[in-house]
């Protein structure tokens, strides 16, 4: 039996307890929880077969009362000694995609980002925001099959592009490969077809949050996206961090969203605060180039889920929804390189080099932290991926 | 032992053999094949656990050689006598959603439909087709969780709409509820992330075809769809027919697509013909109001699958892709009511009544047939659903 060491100032103290799927060299993927620099094997600590599964879905489907029960039990366990064979140093484990993704929907909830992209993609429009933007959380369905986790290499996608001066589209590797720094939210308990989830029911359905990188090929996207939205410009890869931070760990991070004016329709209003004070950092080849503030997001994740289901669409365990790129008002708070470099016109310094879009071999890591209780902070870890040539 | 009776002129003769999932009052869902007016229980006829599953996915994942083997074995079996306990009258079975849907992508491959919708949604544009339309099969990801089958009632969705004269959006049940008559294609064998499927590899990956109804709330769609495409206007329901007609049954239906000009990029070209001569019929409260011809579709399903994967996106067993509304050049060949009634301006006669969009209690059935060998025809059955009030 061992007392789990938690280093001073660790972002993975007893108030965080994020869940993930891990394996070791000689064992199969199963559920674990991160405490300090250790991973606790939930399949050893609890007599419940859900923790032996290679995704968190079965556990997430058990519902909020069970999530609370397991979290409380874990806090008690790590106050005492834990069986040695249930504890692994983080350096000794491989982390896997934590959830089996059902439907993936990506939103567009940052006013700064939507305004910047409006100016870049539709410079002829006087108002960069579309008329619907302040009335509903605009979103679209993305591809679930290509959601991967940290450490998976991203192959530069090929596709069609057509510059304003090209007579016809050309085919080839994307030359404007970009990221979108987002948070992702994971549905634990779904809702049947024909029912709705209200914003105040959010915590009964949402299990937790991850960091999400919505890889984007801007040249492919710009040519294909009218009128049905992004498809191949996004569908080649979406990466999420391997640790799912439970919603219960984000109590101290809950804040009001920015003022929503005009007032949203009643189905988008709730009495609970679901703005979140999460700070992200985008690292490009080891250099931090942006610090997007989630606190600036116009639409809350509770509103996104309420919107998704208001037409009676079913939601399911494993549904993933992205916030959309997080961009603050300052240039160094922009969560996509198309904004940070203003469509490539203003290269950024990345260490000794300059960059507009991603080059082969580049590595991007997005990390995030949030306030915990009593002035502490909790961490989401990171999602880190490298670009391979097409 | 019984010789299966096949009525003269049956659309479900030995050259069709569509697969589905069925149950009886006292048995669980499992795989069956339709022959005449009987359903043969594959879990009884073959010593393979895949047929005891409640979806066709495990069988589909076995690949083309196995699909051919089972089809050949079935033809031999129905030439002879079949064990009585493996045969059920079609009237005694309940049919279920035949596949577990992985990713669902909906295309927009009819030039007539895309032109009609361009005129209706964007009357200010001189060219109803977007510049990209003849260069790539435009498509978007839809919601997998709300794919249902024939017989499931469709609840009228609620959502935001904003008419041109409304100051602000209003919330309520859709008042422009519509259908889209499409064909759907089901992926049996997927492809890993980073790989591509060429048009000539289509039959190694695509298991078969179904009829698909892409239910659409035009008022919700018109307000939400800029710039990221349809979301809640479509995500409340998509219905597919319960029988999956194997690609091998469509040999006699294979034709050239209409001439594609400009010439598609090389990744969209193949030597095989994958246009399909399938005739659909749309029945509104028992009256046929439209006969959309699939033969008119500009882009083939082989091109749609090649496009989906050309950026390295993974495909999976159970992926479903829709063709987009099938509309011929004639008014009574239009596969969506927004086109058939020209945005509601030209009501259609439905028996003794007139209609623009769907009213509560309305029932829509879409059926389809295709040429079989030697002048015969094969059937896809139908997808039939009724509208319930919001």
XYZ file of C-alpha atoms in Angstrom:
780
model
C 0.000 0.000 0.000
C 1.255 3.463 -0.931
C 0.235 7.008 -0.233
C 0.050 8.755 -3.626
C 2.562 11.583 -3.789
C 1.111 14.814 -5.137
C 3.844 17.357 -5.941
C 3.371 20.867 -4.514
C 1.319 22.953 -6.976
C 0.359 19.948 -9.095
C -2.450 20.647 -11.542
C -3.699 17.131 -10.833
C -4.505 17.305 -7.140
C -7.506 15.787 -5.359
C -9.825 18.493 -6.712
C -9.204 17.544 -10.327
C -9.260 13.752 -10.791
C -9.616 13.566 -14.574
C -10.490 10.252 -16.205
C -8.714 8.622 -19.102
C -7.926 5.330 -20.805
C -4.415 3.962 -20.330
C -2.368 0.856 -20.962
C 1.072 -0.370 -20.047
C 3.491 -2.404 -22.126
C 1.934 -5.648 -20.966
C -1.685 -4.715 -20.329
C -4.807 -3.723 -22.248
C -6.410 -0.275 -22.329
C -8.673 0.398 -19.330
C -9.900 3.309 -17.244
C -7.627 5.328 -15.015
C -7.605 8.563 -13.083
C -4.687 10.958 -12.867
C -3.448 11.999 -9.433
C -0.234 14.039 -9.327
C 2.183 12.205 -11.606
C 0.475 8.859 -11.125
C -2.301 7.017 -12.877
C -4.635 4.979 -10.692
C -6.106 1.867 -12.287
C -9.852 2.126 -11.745
C -10.381 -1.466 -12.808
C -8.319 -2.488 -9.759
C -9.851 0.019 -7.345
C -13.540 -0.551 -8.109
C -15.488 -3.738 -8.496
C -17.248 -2.564 -11.659
C -16.661 -3.942 -15.135
C -17.179 -0.537 -16.752
C -13.628 0.366 -15.760
C -12.169 -2.560 -17.681
C -13.583 -1.201 -20.946
C -11.301 0.483 -23.507
C -13.382 3.671 -23.404
C -15.080 5.698 -20.675
C -18.484 5.358 -22.347
C -19.912 2.620 -20.110
C -18.940 4.556 -16.984
C -20.237 7.829 -18.409
C -23.579 6.169 -19.213
C -24.070 5.314 -15.526
C -25.089 8.878 -14.804
C -24.387 11.756 -12.515
C -25.147 10.064 -9.191
C -22.597 7.380 -10.014
C -20.057 9.961 -11.230
C -20.407 11.724 -7.871
C -20.121 8.453 -5.958
C -16.915 7.401 -7.751
C -15.403 10.867 -7.347
C -16.150 10.882 -3.604
C -14.727 7.374 -3.224
C -11.560 8.400 -5.070
C -11.056 11.398 -2.790
C -11.309 9.114 0.214
C -8.949 6.563 -1.329
C -6.193 9.040 -2.112
C -6.428 10.476 1.396
C -5.244 7.059 2.542
C -3.026 4.368 1.052
C -3.694 2.783 -2.337
C -2.758 -0.765 -3.344
C 0.616 -0.709 -5.121
C -0.586 -2.703 -8.102
C -3.213 -0.045 -8.881
C -0.701 2.790 -9.234
C 1.445 3.557 -12.303
C 3.875 6.409 -12.862
C 2.502 8.618 -15.655
C 5.752 8.079 -17.568
C 5.092 4.341 -17.763
C 1.651 4.431 -19.372
C 0.296 5.020 -22.845
C -2.809 7.180 -23.010
C -5.562 6.419 -25.519
C -8.583 8.177 -26.962
C -10.725 8.330 -23.814
C -14.175 8.056 -25.372
C -15.878 6.283 -28.203
C -17.222 9.279 -30.097
C -20.891 9.119 -31.083
C -21.944 12.350 -32.855
C -19.444 15.190 -33.031
C -20.761 18.736 -33.406
C -18.515 21.754 -33.610
C -19.769 25.198 -32.625
C -18.568 28.686 -33.378
C -19.163 30.391 -30.057
C -16.418 33.032 -29.857
C -17.547 36.440 -31.052
C -13.954 37.484 -31.705
C -13.287 34.387 -33.810
C -16.534 34.572 -35.783
C -15.928 38.268 -36.461
C -12.325 37.689 -37.538
C -13.283 34.827 -39.856
C -16.156 36.840 -41.266
C -13.715 39.628 -42.170
C -11.278 37.155 -43.732
C -13.717 34.886 -45.630
C -16.367 37.466 -46.571
C -14.590 40.830 -46.771
C -17.403 42.177 -48.984
C -19.940 41.955 -46.116
C -20.312 45.124 -44.018
C -21.068 43.145 -40.824
C -18.591 40.328 -40.216
C -21.146 38.448 -38.072
C -24.035 36.741 -39.836
C -27.521 37.891 -38.759
C -28.179 34.614 -36.920
C -24.968 34.598 -34.880
C -26.224 36.385 -31.747
C -29.516 34.454 -31.773
C -28.271 30.889 -31.773
C -25.041 28.968 -31.241
C -24.129 28.252 -34.858
C -22.673 24.775 -35.280
C -22.231 21.927 -37.740
C -21.676 18.197 -37.517
C -18.098 17.025 -37.909
C -16.594 13.625 -38.573
C -16.413 11.241 -35.613
C -14.162 8.658 -37.288
C -11.139 10.923 -37.275
C -11.220 12.108 -33.671
C -7.833 11.132 -32.244
C -5.868 11.984 -29.135
C -2.571 13.541 -28.159
C 0.502 11.975 -29.741
C -1.191 10.881 -32.958
C 0.542 12.392 -35.981
C -1.587 14.432 -38.358
C -0.966 13.772 -42.053
C -1.291 16.920 -44.139
C -4.534 16.479 -46.075
C -4.945 16.681 -49.825
C -7.894 18.298 -51.472
C -9.181 20.848 -53.910
C -8.408 24.517 -53.610
C -9.019 27.454 -55.885
C -7.410 30.788 -55.351
C -9.171 33.940 -56.507
C -6.901 34.091 -59.563
C -7.031 30.385 -60.462
C -9.132 29.519 -63.495
C -9.966 26.071 -62.170
C -9.423 24.293 -58.875
C -6.177 22.400 -58.355
C -5.615 19.282 -56.274
C -2.799 18.754 -53.832
C -1.614 18.935 -50.240
C -3.163 21.787 -48.299
C -0.958 24.882 -48.230
C -2.932 26.635 -45.489
C -3.011 24.055 -42.730
C -4.230 25.514 -39.467
C -5.407 24.693 -35.965
C -8.398 25.767 -33.929
C -7.853 25.844 -30.157
C -11.134 24.807 -28.548
C -12.607 23.114 -25.551
C -14.644 19.934 -26.132
C -17.522 18.684 -24.004
C -18.481 15.049 -23.635
C -22.030 13.792 -23.151
C -22.331 11.057 -20.549
C -26.084 10.579 -20.449
C -27.966 11.145 -23.676
C -31.566 12.051 -24.354
C -34.095 10.154 -26.475
C -35.299 11.384 -29.853
C -38.149 13.832 -29.386
C -36.930 15.183 -26.018
C -35.043 18.371 -25.134
C -32.273 19.170 -22.661
C -32.618 22.542 -20.942
C -29.536 24.621 -20.094
C -30.083 23.914 -16.386
C -30.026 20.147 -17.034
C -26.514 20.436 -18.472
C -24.711 18.813 -15.542
C -27.026 15.786 -15.623
C -25.906 15.064 -19.180
C -22.395 16.448 -19.629
C -19.688 14.269 -18.098
C -16.707 16.527 -18.567
C -14.413 18.571 -20.738
C -11.308 18.106 -22.859
C -9.035 20.330 -24.904
C -9.857 20.047 -28.609
C -7.867 20.916 -31.706
C -10.071 21.262 -34.766
C -7.426 20.914 -37.471
C -8.443 22.961 -40.486
C -7.226 23.172 -44.071
C -8.235 26.732 -44.883
C -7.653 26.480 -48.628
C -9.832 23.360 -48.921
C -12.451 24.883 -46.618
C -12.687 28.208 -48.455
C -13.445 26.487 -51.768
C -15.852 23.811 -50.564
C -17.867 25.424 -47.778
C -20.606 27.215 -49.697
C -23.472 26.476 -49.177
C -23.400 23.390 -46.927
C -20.522 24.229 -44.593
C -17.091 22.733 -43.908
C -16.469 19.109 -44.894
C -13.042 17.956 -46.123
C -11.382 21.103 -44.794
C -12.030 19.725 -41.307
C -12.846 16.016 -41.567
C -9.259 14.735 -41.819
C -8.530 15.130 -38.093
C -9.754 16.454 -34.770
C -7.591 15.796 -31.724
C -8.613 15.860 -28.068
C -6.610 15.685 -24.860
C -6.535 12.246 -23.227
C -7.863 13.346 -19.818
C -11.535 14.148 -19.408
C -11.883 16.660 -16.571
C -15.198 15.980 -14.845
C -17.667 18.822 -14.705
C -17.573 18.542 -10.912
C -13.931 19.650 -10.991
C -14.901 22.894 -12.722
C -17.103 24.350 -9.957
C -14.610 27.120 -9.175
C -14.263 27.947 -12.879
C -17.951 28.659 -13.449
C -18.651 32.261 -14.400
C -21.237 34.252 -16.288
C -20.877 34.393 -20.044
C -20.363 37.862 -21.535
C -23.636 39.807 -21.692
C -25.859 38.287 -24.362
C -27.614 41.031 -26.266
C -30.173 40.564 -27.792
C -31.625 38.403 -25.069
C -31.636 34.762 -26.146
C -34.904 32.918 -26.731
C -36.234 31.146 -23.600
C -34.943 27.678 -24.550
C -31.401 29.080 -24.411
C -31.792 30.640 -20.970
C -31.034 29.013 -17.641
C -30.415 30.084 -14.084
C -27.047 28.331 -13.773
C -23.754 29.908 -14.783
C -22.011 27.857 -17.419
C -19.419 30.281 -18.659
C -16.032 28.792 -17.772
C -12.853 30.588 -16.764
C -10.422 28.305 -18.565
C -7.071 29.619 -19.836
C -5.551 27.931 -22.854
C -2.042 28.168 -24.242
C -1.036 27.317 -27.805
C 2.534 26.154 -28.230
C 4.065 26.039 -31.728
C 7.325 24.084 -31.859
C 7.828 24.745 -28.174
C 7.013 28.465 -28.255
C 3.771 29.817 -26.852
C 2.157 31.920 -29.581
C -1.301 32.481 -28.130
C -3.241 32.350 -24.854
C -6.946 32.034 -25.730
C -9.323 32.823 -22.842
C -12.373 30.556 -22.699
C -14.035 33.089 -20.372
C -14.686 35.260 -23.444
C -16.948 32.719 -25.165
C -20.315 34.209 -26.029
C -22.347 30.974 -25.893
C -21.968 28.561 -22.984
C -21.653 24.791 -23.431
C -25.020 24.419 -21.661
C -26.583 26.570 -24.371
C -24.855 24.539 -27.086
C -26.290 21.282 -25.735
C -29.748 22.812 -25.271
C -29.646 24.061 -28.858
C -28.499 20.682 -30.204
C -31.497 18.897 -28.696
C -34.220 21.532 -28.987
C -35.440 20.097 -32.282
C -35.815 16.657 -30.710
C -32.518 15.267 -31.992
C -31.344 12.392 -29.825
C -28.108 12.769 -27.885
C -25.991 9.802 -26.847
C -23.243 8.741 -24.518
C -20.013 9.720 -26.263
C -21.396 12.730 -28.085
C -18.643 15.295 -28.347
C -19.181 18.946 -29.017
C -16.535 21.545 -29.602
C -16.820 25.163 -28.530
C -15.379 26.537 -31.723
C -12.108 28.406 -31.812
C -11.444 30.414 -28.687
C -10.182 33.883 -29.510
C -9.875 36.790 -27.139
C -9.894 40.432 -28.206
C -6.089 40.702 -28.264
C -3.990 39.461 -31.131
C -2.006 37.081 -28.911
C -5.278 35.552 -27.707
C -6.345 34.239 -31.108
C -6.865 30.485 -31.256
C -6.374 29.923 -34.993
C -3.381 30.834 -37.138
C -5.567 32.272 -39.888
C -6.525 34.945 -37.352
C -3.142 35.192 -35.690
C -1.420 35.818 -39.041
C -4.432 37.592 -40.565
C -4.909 35.167 -43.406
C -1.152 34.680 -43.763
C -0.464 38.378 -44.332
C 1.214 38.915 -40.960
C 3.638 36.063 -40.177
C 4.332 35.310 -36.523
C 7.658 34.693 -34.864
C 8.047 31.075 -33.744
C 11.399 30.951 -31.956
C 14.024 31.794 -34.567
C 11.678 31.221 -37.477
C 8.549 32.849 -38.849
C 5.366 31.043 -39.728
C 2.033 31.721 -41.374
C 0.459 28.255 -41.627
C 1.781 24.866 -40.513
C 4.863 23.315 -42.099
C 5.632 19.606 -42.187
C 7.275 18.531 -38.955
C 5.707 21.328 -36.923
C 4.359 20.310 -33.545
C 1.401 21.953 -31.821
C 0.532 21.514 -28.155
C -2.540 23.101 -26.614
C -2.760 23.091 -22.833
C -5.346 24.495 -20.451
C -5.849 25.236 -16.785
C -8.732 26.494 -14.682
C -9.266 27.737 -11.135
C -9.735 25.065 -8.500
C -10.934 25.591 -4.922
C -9.016 27.896 -2.545
C -6.774 29.584 -5.069
C -5.444 26.339 -6.541
C -5.506 25.493 -10.218
C -6.432 22.346 -12.066
C -5.049 21.183 -15.392
C -6.475 19.586 -18.510
C -3.062 18.349 -19.601
C -2.408 18.912 -23.263
C -3.182 17.762 -26.751
C 0.032 17.567 -28.758
C 0.339 16.498 -32.393
C 2.905 16.724 -35.137
C 2.343 17.363 -38.852
C 3.531 14.684 -41.260
C 3.925 15.369 -44.982
C 1.041 14.426 -47.301
C -38.371 -28.239 -45.460
C -40.138 -25.775 -47.767
C -39.553 -24.398 -51.235
C -39.824 -20.586 -50.867
C -42.707 -19.305 -52.987
C -41.790 -16.260 -55.081
C -44.856 -14.592 -56.593
C -44.743 -13.884 -60.340
C -43.162 -10.456 -60.906
C -41.982 -10.139 -57.313
C -39.476 -7.346 -56.782
C -37.729 -9.649 -54.289
C -36.694 -12.540 -56.488
C -33.394 -14.439 -56.387
C -31.553 -11.582 -58.090
C -32.297 -9.127 -55.296
C -31.783 -10.732 -51.848
C -31.670 -7.602 -49.690
C -30.496 -7.867 -46.090
C -32.240 -6.523 -43.037
C -32.715 -6.922 -39.310
C -35.984 -8.497 -38.151
C -37.641 -9.863 -35.061
C -40.815 -11.721 -34.279
C -43.085 -11.349 -31.266
C -41.032 -13.844 -29.288
C -37.537 -13.404 -30.673
C -34.724 -10.878 -30.709
C -33.578 -8.775 -33.683
C -31.232 -10.656 -36.022
C -30.248 -10.719 -39.680
C -32.607 -11.836 -42.410
C -32.901 -11.750 -46.162
C -36.084 -11.047 -48.075
C -37.201 -13.542 -50.714
C -40.645 -12.983 -52.258
C -42.945 -12.331 -49.320
C -40.810 -14.285 -46.880
C -37.944 -13.424 -44.586
C -35.221 -16.026 -44.225
C -33.478 -16.139 -40.871
C -29.760 -15.971 -41.632
C -28.854 -16.900 -38.079
C -30.536 -20.267 -38.727
C -29.183 -20.766 -42.226
C -25.516 -19.953 -41.614
C -23.195 -21.068 -38.858
C -21.829 -17.574 -38.281
C -22.477 -15.464 -35.202
C -22.505 -12.245 -37.224
C -26.068 -13.044 -38.263
C -27.272 -13.170 -34.667
C -26.284 -9.527 -34.166
C -28.936 -6.786 -34.025
C -27.293 -4.909 -36.920
C -25.675 -5.920 -40.209
C -22.395 -4.254 -39.261
C -20.464 -7.387 -38.267
C -21.454 -9.127 -41.507
C -20.701 -6.040 -43.581
C -17.245 -5.810 -42.004
C -16.371 -9.284 -43.309
C -15.778 -7.883 -46.751
C -16.686 -8.389 -50.347
C -15.484 -11.967 -50.759
C -17.718 -13.024 -47.880
C -20.646 -10.971 -49.220
C -20.290 -12.813 -52.550
C -20.016 -16.175 -50.806
C -23.174 -15.645 -48.731
C -25.089 -14.363 -51.741
C -24.095 -17.383 -53.821
C -25.025 -19.726 -50.977
C -28.415 -18.052 -50.615
C -29.145 -18.458 -54.332
C -28.380 -22.165 -54.051
C -30.495 -22.513 -50.900
C -33.590 -20.899 -52.368
C -33.295 -23.064 -55.489
C -33.932 -25.972 -53.146
C -35.878 -26.431 -49.921
C -35.271 -24.340 -46.828
C -35.796 -25.470 -43.225
C -39.272 -24.379 -42.073
C -38.040 -22.769 -38.871
C -35.838 -20.394 -40.873
C -38.723 -18.903 -42.894
C -41.144 -16.209 -41.724
C -43.973 -14.554 -43.661
C -43.095 -10.874 -44.103
C -46.365 -9.944 -42.393
C -45.243 -11.675 -39.182
C -41.974 -9.831 -38.653
C -40.960 -6.433 -37.362
C -38.184 -4.759 -39.313
C -35.530 -2.692 -37.518
C -32.871 -0.166 -38.437
C -30.556 -2.460 -40.413
C -27.210 -0.846 -39.592
C -25.496 0.811 -36.701
C -24.690 4.152 -38.297
C -21.101 5.368 -37.902
C -20.629 8.697 -39.718
C -23.477 10.021 -41.835
C -22.651 12.381 -44.706
C -25.282 13.845 -46.966
C -24.417 15.002 -50.466
C -26.104 17.315 -52.914
C -25.511 15.508 -56.177
C -28.553 16.390 -58.301
C -27.957 19.323 -60.605
C -31.696 19.961 -60.867
C -32.103 20.010 -57.080
C -29.059 22.180 -56.418
C -30.178 24.626 -59.107
C -33.746 24.758 -57.790
C -32.597 25.332 -54.210
C -30.106 27.940 -55.351
C -32.940 29.849 -57.031
C -35.139 29.554 -53.931
C -32.559 30.261 -51.198
C -30.340 32.741 -53.037
C -32.541 34.477 -55.633
C -30.094 37.399 -55.779
C -27.357 35.202 -57.312
C -27.245 35.153 -61.126
C -26.037 31.517 -61.237
C -28.089 29.196 -59.027
C -25.157 26.746 -58.769
C -22.224 27.696 -56.588
C -18.827 27.862 -58.384
C -17.630 24.667 -56.667
C -20.666 22.530 -57.531
C -19.414 21.004 -60.802
C -15.928 20.432 -59.403
C -16.684 18.381 -56.322
C -19.600 16.509 -54.764
C -20.666 19.048 -52.142
C -21.682 17.386 -48.894
C -21.920 17.885 -45.151
C -21.979 15.668 -42.097
C -25.398 14.920 -40.641
C -26.494 13.479 -37.314
C -26.134 9.721 -36.897
C -28.156 9.455 -33.677
C -31.437 10.244 -35.368
C -31.255 7.866 -38.314
C -34.368 5.719 -38.023
C -36.199 3.297 -40.266
C -39.609 2.871 -41.856
C -42.550 2.974 -39.462
C -40.957 5.328 -36.945
C -43.078 8.440 -36.457
C -41.401 11.794 -37.045
C -42.197 14.451 -34.466
C -42.445 17.904 -35.994
C -39.298 19.719 -34.828
C -39.204 23.023 -32.998
C -36.618 25.642 -33.689
C -35.849 29.211 -34.597
C -37.057 30.772 -37.792
C -36.982 34.317 -39.069
C -38.976 35.399 -42.061
C -37.713 38.276 -44.212
C -40.207 40.625 -42.539
C -39.663 39.446 -38.941
C -37.693 41.803 -36.742
C -36.333 38.992 -34.611
C -36.395 35.198 -34.844
C -39.330 33.351 -33.309
C -39.324 29.902 -31.755
C -41.873 27.221 -32.449
C -42.810 24.130 -34.436
C -41.503 24.202 -38.000
C -44.079 25.499 -40.475
C -42.164 24.385 -43.556
C -41.562 20.719 -42.878
C -40.300 18.905 -45.945
C -38.794 15.692 -47.228
C -35.829 14.923 -49.445
C -36.104 11.736 -51.493
C -32.632 10.262 -51.719
C -30.728 7.037 -52.017
C -28.362 6.114 -49.183
C -25.192 4.044 -49.489
C -23.739 1.932 -46.709
C -20.032 1.329 -46.165
C -19.198 -2.263 -45.282
C -15.418 -2.119 -45.210
C -13.854 1.138 -44.081
C -10.450 2.638 -44.726
C -7.859 3.764 -42.181
C -7.073 7.396 -41.469
C -4.541 8.657 -43.983
C -5.669 6.397 -46.849
C -7.900 7.080 -49.865
C -10.573 5.064 -51.661
C -10.532 5.445 -55.450
C -13.795 5.434 -57.436
C -12.903 2.010 -58.879
C -12.514 0.570 -55.374
C -16.120 1.472 -54.576
C -17.489 -2.073 -54.660
C -14.816 -3.297 -52.243
C -16.084 -0.831 -49.641
C -19.761 -0.186 -50.315
C -22.046 -2.971 -49.116
C -25.320 -1.779 -50.552
C -28.012 0.827 -50.933
C -31.187 1.960 -49.178
C -33.862 4.560 -49.776
C -33.269 7.619 -47.614
C -35.569 10.427 -46.531
C -33.644 13.471 -45.330
C -36.425 15.216 -43.386
C -35.885 18.970 -43.562
C -37.385 21.924 -41.720
C -36.905 24.605 -44.333
C -37.698 27.546 -42.057
C -35.167 26.429 -39.436
C -32.615 25.640 -42.150
C -32.939 28.955 -43.966
C -32.203 30.930 -40.794
C -29.387 28.823 -39.372
C -27.410 27.570 -42.362
C -25.061 30.503 -43.033
C -22.097 30.046 -42.894
C -21.612 26.517 -41.508
C -24.409 24.632 -43.259
C -27.556 22.819 -42.137
C -27.769 21.664 -38.515
C -31.092 21.633 -36.650
C -33.052 21.973 -39.874
C -31.972 18.393 -40.648
C -30.701 16.761 -37.450
C -34.109 15.847 -35.981
C -34.616 12.826 -38.270
C -33.336 10.896 -41.268
C -35.172 7.712 -42.200
C -33.911 4.806 -44.292
C -35.649 1.764 -45.728
C -35.162 -1.437 -43.717
C -33.762 -3.538 -46.573
C -30.193 -2.995 -47.726
C -29.975 -4.009 -51.388
C -26.483 -5.370 -51.979
C -24.400 -3.671 -54.629
C -24.184 -7.021 -56.428
C -27.947 -6.838 -57.055
C -27.523 -3.547 -58.913
C -25.342 -4.835 -61.768
C -28.097 -4.344 -64.345
C -28.825 -0.847 -63.022
C -25.306 0.481 -63.576
C -25.148 3.280 -66.149
C -22.990 6.256 -66.979
C -23.630 9.434 -65.045
C -24.685 12.452 -67.111
C -21.722 14.019 -68.898
C -19.509 15.755 -66.348
C -18.252 19.031 -67.765
C -15.776 20.403 -66.729
C -13.870 17.149 -66.478
C -13.458 16.131 -62.833
C -10.038 16.080 -61.200
C -8.255 12.690 -61.501
C -9.160 11.503 -57.990
C -12.839 11.647 -58.990
C -12.408 9.646 -62.190
C -12.704 5.895 -62.557
C -13.210 3.387 -65.322
C -16.280 1.766 -63.781
C -19.815 3.007 -64.319
C -21.470 3.916 -61.064
C -24.428 5.910 -62.233
C -27.531 3.936 -61.215
C -30.833 3.632 -63.037
C -33.078 3.626 -59.972
C -36.638 4.948 -60.173
C -38.139 6.400 -57.010
C -41.742 7.232 -56.219
C -42.869 9.647 -53.501
C -46.282 8.929 -52.051
C -48.037 11.609 -49.957
C -50.998 10.274 -47.998
C -51.322 7.455 -50.500
C -51.005 9.591 -53.640
C -47.890 9.550 -55.772
C -46.761 13.162 -56.188
C -43.309 12.679 -57.680
C -41.144 10.118 -59.476
C -37.506 11.157 -59.003
C -35.048 9.474 -61.401
C -31.713 8.538 -59.795
C -30.252 8.127 -63.301
C -30.104 11.940 -63.513
C -27.657 12.337 -60.601
C -24.584 14.290 -61.631
C -22.161 12.729 -59.149
C -21.983 8.964 -58.652
C -21.848 7.310 -55.225
C -18.347 6.066 -56.104
C -17.270 9.675 -56.560
C -18.907 10.652 -53.272
C -16.971 7.993 -51.357
C -13.716 8.865 -53.136
C -14.222 12.515 -52.250
C -15.024 11.715 -48.604
C -11.731 9.898 -48.138
C -9.392 11.886 -50.383
C -8.230 14.050 -47.484
C -7.314 10.958 -45.482
C -10.482 10.884 -43.388
C -11.114 7.390 -42.045
C -14.230 5.544 -43.186
C -15.859 2.839 -41.103
C -18.281 -0.046 -41.272
C -21.715 1.516 -40.920
C -20.878 4.823 -42.559
C -23.951 6.041 -44.385
C -23.927 8.594 -47.128
C -26.929 10.121 -48.802
C -27.029 11.165 -52.438
C -28.874 14.391 -51.779
C -32.359 15.031 -53.063
C -33.047 13.369 -56.372
C -34.813 15.715 -58.761
C -35.349 15.224 -62.450
C -35.841 18.043 -64.933
C -39.639 17.748 -64.858
C -41.774 19.227 -62.124
C -43.267 15.840 -61.177
C -39.747 14.453 -60.781
C -38.751 16.763 -57.921
C -37.774 14.972 -54.726
C -38.443 17.750 -52.204
C -41.669 19.644 -51.590
C -39.876 23.000 -51.486
C -39.108 22.397 -55.158
C -42.379 20.687 -56.033
C -44.388 23.621 -54.613
C -41.744 26.224 -55.501
C -41.173 27.415 -51.981
C -44.847 26.929 -51.107
C -46.045 29.285 -53.858
C -47.539 26.512 -56.001
C -49.508 24.039 -53.865
C -49.818 20.482 -55.135
C -52.908 18.329 -55.277
C -52.734 15.431 -52.814
C -55.900 13.423 -53.419
C -58.801 15.725 -52.558
C -56.616 18.179 -50.690
C -53.860 20.600 -51.524
C -50.540 20.795 -49.771
C -47.440 22.962 -49.685
C -45.452 21.550 -46.751
C -46.248 18.662 -44.409
C -49.204 18.787 -42.041
C -49.493 16.797 -38.820
C -50.734 13.300 -39.527
C -49.405 13.269 -43.088
C -47.700 10.078 -44.149
C -44.868 9.876 -46.666
C -43.694 6.689 -48.338
C -40.756 6.625 -50.721
C -40.274 3.470 -52.766
C -37.719 2.537 -55.408
C -37.067 -0.090 -58.037
C -34.217 -0.801 -60.425
C -33.608 -3.058 -63.431
C -32.619 -6.628 -62.632
C -31.253 -9.206 -65.097
C -33.272 -10.249 -68.160
C -35.886 -7.528 -68.061
C -36.873 -8.166 -64.458
C -36.981 -5.499 -61.770
C -35.775 -5.499 -58.202
C -37.238 -3.500 -55.328
C -35.834 -1.545 -52.417
C -39.139 -1.712 -50.550
C -40.097 1.575 -48.996
C -39.433 4.008 -46.204
C -42.751 5.167 -44.743
C -43.156 7.624 -41.850
C -45.924 9.713 -40.381
C -45.714 13.234 -38.962
C -46.710 13.681 -35.327
C -47.452 17.128 -33.884
C -44.662 18.945 -32.063
